[in-house]
Short mmCIF file of C-alpha atoms and ligand atoms in Angstrom, two decimals:
data_model
loop_
_atom_site.label_atom_id
_atom_site.label_comp_id
_atom_site.label_asym_id
_atom_site.label_seq_id
_atom_site.Cartn_x
_atom_site.Cartn_y
_atom_site.Cartn_z
CA MET A 1 135.33 71.39 -113.37
CA ALA A 2 134.64 69.31 -116.51
CA ALA A 3 137.69 67.54 -118.02
CA GLY A 4 137.46 69.62 -121.24
CA ASP A 5 137.43 72.89 -119.30
CA ALA A 6 140.40 71.79 -117.16
CA ARG A 7 142.42 70.96 -120.30
CA GLU A 8 141.52 74.29 -121.88
CA HIS A 9 142.67 75.99 -118.72
CA ILE A 10 145.97 74.09 -118.68
CA LEU A 11 146.62 74.98 -122.33
CA GLU A 12 145.91 78.61 -121.56
CA LEU A 13 148.41 78.55 -118.67
CA LEU A 14 151.05 76.87 -120.82
CA ARG A 15 150.59 79.41 -123.61
CA GLN A 16 150.61 82.43 -121.33
CA THR A 17 153.77 81.70 -119.43
CA SER A 18 156.73 83.91 -120.15
CA GLU A 19 159.02 81.65 -118.11
CA GLY A 20 158.84 78.71 -120.51
CA HIS A 21 157.63 76.18 -117.94
CA VAL A 22 154.64 76.10 -115.60
CA SER A 23 155.11 74.05 -112.46
CA GLY A 24 152.72 71.22 -111.60
CA GLU A 25 152.05 72.97 -108.29
CA GLU A 26 150.97 76.15 -110.04
CA ILE A 27 148.55 74.21 -112.23
CA CYS A 28 147.13 72.42 -109.15
CA ARG A 29 146.69 75.75 -107.40
CA VAL A 30 144.98 77.54 -110.30
CA LEU A 31 142.68 74.64 -111.14
CA GLY A 32 142.10 73.53 -107.57
CA VAL A 33 142.88 69.88 -108.39
CA SER A 34 145.39 67.25 -107.24
CA ARG A 35 148.79 66.46 -108.81
CA ALA A 36 147.39 63.15 -110.02
CA ALA A 37 144.54 64.95 -111.80
CA VAL A 38 146.99 67.34 -113.50
CA TRP A 39 149.08 64.41 -114.66
CA LYS A 40 145.96 62.74 -116.13
CA HIS A 41 145.01 65.91 -118.03
CA ILE A 42 148.56 66.32 -119.39
CA ARG A 43 148.50 62.72 -120.57
CA ALA A 44 145.13 63.27 -122.27
CA LEU A 45 146.44 66.40 -124.00
CA ARG A 46 149.47 64.47 -125.26
CA GLU A 47 147.13 61.84 -126.66
CA LEU A 48 145.33 64.62 -128.55
CA GLY A 49 148.63 65.52 -130.21
CA TYR A 50 150.02 68.25 -127.95
CA ASP A 51 153.76 68.01 -127.51
CA ILE A 52 154.15 68.89 -123.82
CA GLN A 53 157.57 68.62 -122.28
CA GLY A 54 157.79 67.73 -118.59
CA VAL A 55 160.98 68.64 -116.71
CA ALA A 56 161.20 67.32 -113.16
CA SER A 57 162.41 70.47 -111.44
CA ARG A 58 160.61 73.05 -113.60
CA GLY A 59 157.24 71.75 -114.72
CA TYR A 60 155.49 71.63 -118.09
CA ARG A 61 156.09 73.41 -121.35
CA LEU A 62 154.06 73.42 -124.58
CA LEU A 63 156.40 72.67 -127.49
CA ALA A 64 153.86 72.20 -130.28
CA ALA A 65 150.11 72.05 -130.83
CA PRO A 66 148.50 69.53 -133.18
CA GLU A 67 147.77 70.35 -136.82
CA ARG A 68 144.11 69.52 -136.38
CA LEU A 69 141.77 72.18 -135.05
CA LEU A 70 140.49 71.24 -131.62
CA ALA A 71 137.61 72.82 -129.76
CA ALA A 72 139.78 73.32 -126.67
CA GLU A 73 142.42 75.12 -128.75
CA VAL A 74 139.85 77.33 -130.44
CA ARG A 75 138.32 78.33 -127.12
CA ALA A 76 141.59 78.81 -125.24
CA GLY A 77 142.03 82.49 -124.44
CA LEU A 78 139.26 83.51 -126.88
CA GLY A 79 137.76 86.07 -124.48
CA THR A 80 134.55 86.64 -126.49
CA ARG A 81 131.14 87.54 -125.04
CA ARG A 82 128.69 85.80 -127.33
CA ILE A 83 130.52 83.97 -130.11
CA GLY A 84 132.22 80.65 -129.38
CA GLY A 85 130.84 79.82 -125.93
CA ASP A 86 130.18 76.42 -127.49
CA VAL A 87 132.61 75.28 -130.22
CA ARG A 88 132.14 71.95 -132.01
CA VAL A 89 134.86 70.69 -134.30
CA PHE A 90 134.23 67.77 -136.66
CA ASP A 91 136.77 65.87 -138.72
CA ARG A 92 134.44 65.17 -141.63
CA ILE A 93 130.80 66.18 -142.04
CA ASP A 94 128.49 66.99 -144.92
CA SER A 95 128.15 70.71 -144.20
CA THR A 96 128.71 72.88 -141.14
CA ASN A 97 125.57 74.85 -142.08
CA THR A 98 123.49 71.66 -141.98
CA VAL A 99 124.87 70.74 -138.55
CA ALA A 100 124.34 74.30 -137.27
CA HIS A 101 120.71 74.13 -138.45
CA ARG A 102 120.26 70.93 -136.52
CA LEU A 103 121.74 72.51 -133.39
CA GLY A 104 119.51 75.55 -133.95
CA ALA A 105 116.41 73.36 -134.08
CA GLU A 106 117.55 71.51 -130.95
CA GLY A 107 117.96 74.75 -128.96
CA GLY A 108 121.74 75.32 -129.36
CA ALA A 109 123.04 78.50 -127.70
CA ASP A 110 123.44 81.89 -129.38
CA GLY A 111 127.02 82.09 -130.70
CA THR A 112 127.58 78.31 -131.07
CA VAL A 113 130.34 77.64 -133.63
CA VAL A 114 130.51 74.54 -135.84
CA VAL A 115 133.85 73.89 -137.57
CA ALA A 116 134.81 71.10 -139.97
CA GLU A 117 138.22 69.92 -141.10
CA GLU A 118 136.53 68.63 -144.24
CA GLN A 119 133.03 68.93 -145.75
CA THR A 120 131.70 66.22 -148.02
CA ALA A 121 128.78 68.34 -149.25
CA GLY A 122 129.84 71.95 -148.63
CA ARG A 123 127.12 74.26 -149.90
CA GLY A 124 127.51 77.56 -151.74
CA ARG A 125 125.00 80.21 -152.75
CA LEU A 126 122.35 79.58 -155.39
CA GLY A 127 122.58 75.81 -155.06
CA ARG A 128 126.28 75.63 -155.88
CA SER A 129 128.76 73.46 -154.03
CA TRP A 130 131.77 74.63 -152.02
CA ALA A 131 135.07 72.79 -152.42
CA SER A 132 136.12 71.72 -148.91
CA PRO A 133 139.30 69.60 -148.92
CA ALA A 134 140.59 68.40 -145.53
CA GLY A 135 142.90 70.33 -143.25
CA VAL A 136 143.79 73.29 -145.42
CA ASN A 137 141.03 75.90 -145.11
CA LEU A 138 138.38 77.08 -142.67
CA TYR A 139 134.78 75.90 -142.95
CA LEU A 140 132.55 77.14 -140.18
CA SER A 141 129.03 78.12 -139.28
CA VAL A 142 127.92 80.36 -136.46
CA LEU A 143 124.49 79.96 -134.90
CA LEU A 144 122.91 83.27 -133.87
CA ARG A 145 119.67 84.05 -132.11
CA PRO A 146 119.16 87.79 -132.51
CA GLU A 147 115.89 89.09 -131.08
CA LEU A 148 115.01 90.89 -134.30
CA PRO A 149 112.43 90.67 -137.07
CA PRO A 150 113.84 88.84 -140.13
CA GLN A 151 114.22 91.98 -142.31
CA ARG A 152 116.55 93.59 -139.75
CA THR A 153 119.04 90.72 -139.91
CA ILE A 154 120.18 91.47 -143.49
CA PRO A 155 123.28 93.41 -142.31
CA LEU A 156 124.58 90.25 -140.63
CA THR A 157 125.89 89.07 -144.00
CA PHE A 158 127.87 92.28 -144.31
CA LEU A 159 128.99 91.90 -140.72
CA ALA A 160 130.44 88.47 -141.44
CA ALA A 161 132.26 89.75 -144.54
CA VAL A 162 133.82 92.64 -142.59
CA ALA A 163 134.85 90.25 -139.79
CA VAL A 164 136.60 87.91 -142.26
CA ALA A 165 138.38 90.84 -143.94
CA ARG A 166 139.60 92.19 -140.60
CA ALA A 167 140.77 88.76 -139.44
CA LEU A 168 142.73 88.31 -142.67
CA ALA A 169 144.32 91.74 -142.30
CA GLU A 170 145.18 91.10 -138.66
CA THR A 171 146.61 87.60 -138.98
CA CYS A 172 147.84 87.31 -142.58
CA GLY A 173 148.57 90.93 -143.47
CA VAL A 174 146.38 90.80 -146.60
CA GLN A 175 143.68 93.30 -147.51
CA ALA A 176 140.58 91.65 -148.95
CA GLU A 177 138.03 93.52 -151.02
CA LEU A 178 134.33 92.81 -150.62
CA LYS A 179 132.30 91.81 -153.64
CA TRP A 180 128.57 92.36 -153.26
CA PRO A 181 126.64 90.61 -151.87
CA ASN A 182 128.89 88.23 -149.92
CA ASP A 183 132.24 87.32 -151.44
CA LEU A 184 135.76 88.31 -150.43
CA LEU A 185 138.46 88.85 -153.04
CA LEU A 186 142.23 88.89 -152.97
CA ASN A 187 143.87 90.22 -156.12
CA GLY A 188 140.45 90.13 -157.80
CA ARG A 189 139.95 86.41 -157.09
CA LYS A 190 137.50 84.86 -154.65
CA VAL A 191 139.13 83.83 -151.36
CA ALA A 192 136.01 83.44 -149.21
CA GLY A 193 132.26 83.03 -149.55
CA LEU A 194 129.39 83.39 -147.11
CA LEU A 195 126.18 81.43 -146.98
CA ASN A 196 123.70 82.83 -144.51
CA GLU A 197 120.49 80.97 -143.81
CA MET A 198 117.59 81.70 -141.53
CA GLN A 199 114.81 79.88 -139.76
CA ALA A 200 112.12 82.46 -139.05
CA GLU A 201 108.48 83.29 -138.65
CA THR A 202 106.98 86.49 -140.12
CA GLU A 203 107.82 88.63 -137.13
CA ARG A 204 110.60 86.77 -135.45
CA VAL A 205 113.88 84.99 -136.18
CA ASN A 206 114.17 81.58 -134.53
CA TYR A 207 117.82 81.31 -135.44
CA LEU A 208 120.26 82.28 -138.12
CA VAL A 209 123.28 80.41 -139.50
CA LEU A 210 126.28 82.35 -140.79
CA GLY A 211 128.27 79.97 -142.99
CA ILE A 212 131.83 80.99 -143.82
CA GLY A 213 134.20 79.27 -146.22
CA LEU A 214 137.70 80.75 -146.25
CA ASN A 215 140.43 79.43 -148.54
CA LEU A 216 143.63 79.66 -146.55
CA ASN A 217 146.24 77.11 -147.58
CA MET A 218 144.60 75.47 -150.57
CA THR A 219 146.93 74.90 -153.53
CA PRO A 220 145.87 75.40 -157.19
CA ASP A 221 145.43 71.64 -157.80
CA GLN A 222 142.83 71.48 -155.00
CA PHE A 223 140.34 73.75 -156.77
CA PRO A 224 137.64 72.10 -158.85
CA PRO A 225 137.85 72.84 -162.58
CA LEU A 226 135.41 75.24 -164.23
CA LEU A 227 134.70 77.57 -161.34
CA ARG A 228 132.22 80.32 -162.18
CA TYR A 229 134.44 82.97 -160.64
CA PRO A 230 138.27 82.84 -160.44
CA ALA A 231 139.30 81.60 -157.00
CA THR A 232 142.38 81.84 -154.83
CA SER A 233 143.67 81.15 -151.32
CA VAL A 234 145.68 83.27 -148.91
CA ARG A 235 148.67 81.06 -149.59
CA ILE A 236 148.41 81.48 -153.37
CA ALA A 237 147.79 85.23 -153.13
CA SER A 238 150.42 86.06 -150.52
CA GLY A 239 152.98 83.28 -150.92
CA ARG A 240 152.74 82.51 -147.19
CA SER A 241 150.70 79.86 -145.45
CA ALA A 242 148.22 80.93 -142.83
CA ASP A 243 147.91 79.62 -139.28
CA ARG A 244 144.34 78.27 -139.31
CA LEU A 245 143.87 78.46 -135.54
CA GLN A 246 145.08 82.04 -135.37
CA VAL A 247 142.83 83.12 -138.24
CA LEU A 248 139.84 81.31 -136.74
CA GLN A 249 140.28 82.88 -133.30
CA SER A 250 140.74 86.34 -134.79
CA LEU A 251 137.62 85.81 -136.92
CA LEU A 252 135.52 84.76 -133.92
CA ARG A 253 136.74 87.80 -131.97
CA TRP A 254 135.83 90.15 -134.82
CA LEU A 255 132.44 88.52 -135.23
CA ASP A 256 131.85 88.96 -131.50
CA ARG A 257 132.88 92.62 -131.52
CA LEU A 258 130.91 93.55 -134.61
CA TYR A 259 127.83 91.63 -133.46
CA ASP A 260 127.93 93.52 -130.15
CA GLU A 261 128.28 96.79 -132.04
CA PHE A 262 125.40 95.83 -134.35
CA LEU A 263 123.08 95.00 -131.44
CA ALA A 264 124.00 98.23 -129.63
CA GLN A 265 124.26 100.71 -132.52
CA GLY A 266 122.35 99.23 -135.44
CA PRO A 267 123.68 98.50 -138.93
CA GLU A 268 125.30 101.84 -139.92
CA PRO A 269 128.88 101.21 -138.67
CA ILE A 270 128.93 97.78 -140.33
CA LEU A 271 127.56 99.02 -143.64
CA ARG A 272 130.10 101.86 -143.61
CA ALA A 273 132.96 99.43 -142.89
CA TRP A 274 131.72 97.17 -145.70
CA ASP A 275 131.44 100.09 -148.13
CA GLU A 276 135.06 101.11 -147.43
CA ARG A 277 136.27 97.76 -148.76
CA CYS A 278 133.79 97.55 -151.63
CA ALA A 279 135.32 96.03 -154.79
CA PHE A 280 134.75 97.49 -158.29
CA ARG A 281 133.55 100.91 -157.09
CA GLY A 282 133.40 103.25 -160.07
CA LYS A 283 133.83 100.29 -162.45
CA PRO A 284 131.35 98.85 -164.95
CA VAL A 285 129.66 95.69 -163.69
CA GLN A 286 126.88 93.33 -164.65
CA VAL A 287 124.34 91.74 -162.31
CA SER A 288 122.66 88.50 -163.28
CA GLY A 289 120.87 85.68 -161.49
CA GLY A 290 118.40 87.67 -159.37
CA ASP A 291 118.03 91.23 -160.66
CA GLN A 292 119.48 91.91 -164.13
CA ALA A 293 121.38 95.13 -164.74
CA ARG A 294 124.51 96.73 -166.14
CA GLY A 295 126.03 99.92 -164.88
CA VAL A 296 128.76 101.63 -162.92
CA LEU A 297 129.01 100.46 -159.30
CA VAL A 298 128.37 103.26 -156.82
CA GLY A 299 128.36 101.35 -153.48
CA ILE A 300 125.68 100.10 -151.08
CA ASP A 301 122.86 102.00 -149.42
CA ALA A 302 121.59 102.01 -145.83
CA ASP A 303 119.70 98.73 -146.46
CA GLY A 304 122.66 96.93 -148.04
CA ALA A 305 121.21 97.19 -151.58
CA LEU A 306 123.75 97.61 -154.39
CA LEU A 307 123.61 100.98 -156.16
CA LEU A 308 124.30 101.03 -159.87
CA ASP A 309 124.33 103.98 -162.26
CA THR A 310 122.74 102.49 -165.37
CA ALA A 311 121.84 104.02 -168.74
CA ALA A 312 118.30 104.45 -167.33
CA GLY A 313 119.46 106.16 -164.13
CA ARG A 314 120.39 104.95 -160.63
CA ARG A 315 119.10 101.49 -159.67
CA ARG A 316 118.91 99.63 -156.37
CA ILE A 317 119.77 95.97 -156.78
CA LEU A 318 118.49 93.60 -154.11
CA SER A 319 119.76 90.22 -155.28
CA GLY A 320 121.93 88.60 -157.92
CA ASP A 321 125.46 87.78 -158.90
CA LEU A 322 127.92 90.48 -159.79
CA GLN A 323 130.61 90.28 -162.47
CA PRO A 324 133.04 93.04 -163.43
CA LEU A 325 132.83 94.02 -167.10
CA SER A 326 135.99 94.53 -169.05
CA GLY A 327 136.16 97.46 -171.49
CA LYS A 328 135.32 95.01 -174.29
CA ASP A 329 131.99 93.73 -172.82
C1 LIG B 401 129.36 80.99 -151.74
O1 LIG B 401 130.23 81.81 -152.03
O2 LIG B 401 128.67 80.45 -152.62
C2 LIG B 401 129.14 80.65 -150.30
C3 LIG B 401 130.05 79.58 -149.82
C4 LIG B 401 129.88 79.25 -148.35
C5 LIG B 401 130.70 78.05 -147.92
C6 LIG B 401 130.64 77.82 -146.45
S1 LIG B 401 131.82 76.62 -145.92
C7 LIG B 401 131.10 76.57 -144.33
C8 LIG B 401 129.60 76.63 -144.54
N1 LIG B 401 129.06 75.30 -144.75
C9 LIG B 401 128.59 75.16 -145.97
O3 LIG B 401 128.09 74.10 -146.42
N2 LIG B 401 128.72 76.28 -146.66
C10 LIG B 401 129.32 77.34 -145.88
#
């Protein structure tokens, strides 16, 4: 067993125990290694920042996990089928999407997850940048290799948005609304954004990168000035800070479940789930950037296009940026 796997296994045992302590013997038995090897792994975990108590007659107990996200922590007890078989965590990189692209080109596995504590050149949609201060939020990219023609992968953006919303509901007790095409809002302010990129030929996807930026514990002073759309974080919106590891694991589990469902049943369940959380339904909105239109937002159709009732009748909008219109606009 590789050292990383053994440490993951030990952490899982320490977390699962209801007794408080896990004896050294038990760890030896489950892992099939010697006492000396267990001691070496415990020492390595302590060096990584785990506070593990050792009591002579009782064994080991996990008192605290480090603040930093660690691949072993993210994978411990994840239980997913496709997403997160390979998790790479970086302290500081330019962009998780860029790294995921590199892994995609090098043959990285379906479901590989790239996480960064900090991004120095986080990328947003339409050439914008994404503020990515260290240690407070989640910045991740998931590499997918669906065996589908490029046009059938469009619902994956909606899938990622639904997964983030469900993870936030599950772990932080907040209900995000989804702003077409790929933003999440809390109290009408942007809490997360998605940047999905694809490397494909006409008929076939080589790989796809789902980039997710989720503002969890960012404080108002950490936002750049002059944002196009008002932004927030879970902490600002709810008054409570979020456990980044818990949110990340929940998100990976939802991505896994919804991706499975998508591959087995097609896009309908995902588009329906997205539509249920659709922001500004029945409200006047304006679309700019790609398509240009004003009208009342109806929802999305079976292809994920935005439906607007405009003065000239119902329109399908395929791309652009959406802004709510106040009564005065
Ligand atoms: C947007 O709303 O404009 C999309 C923002 C996407 C940001 C995430 S953070 C993780 C991943 N890496 C990037 O460089 N961008 C995405």
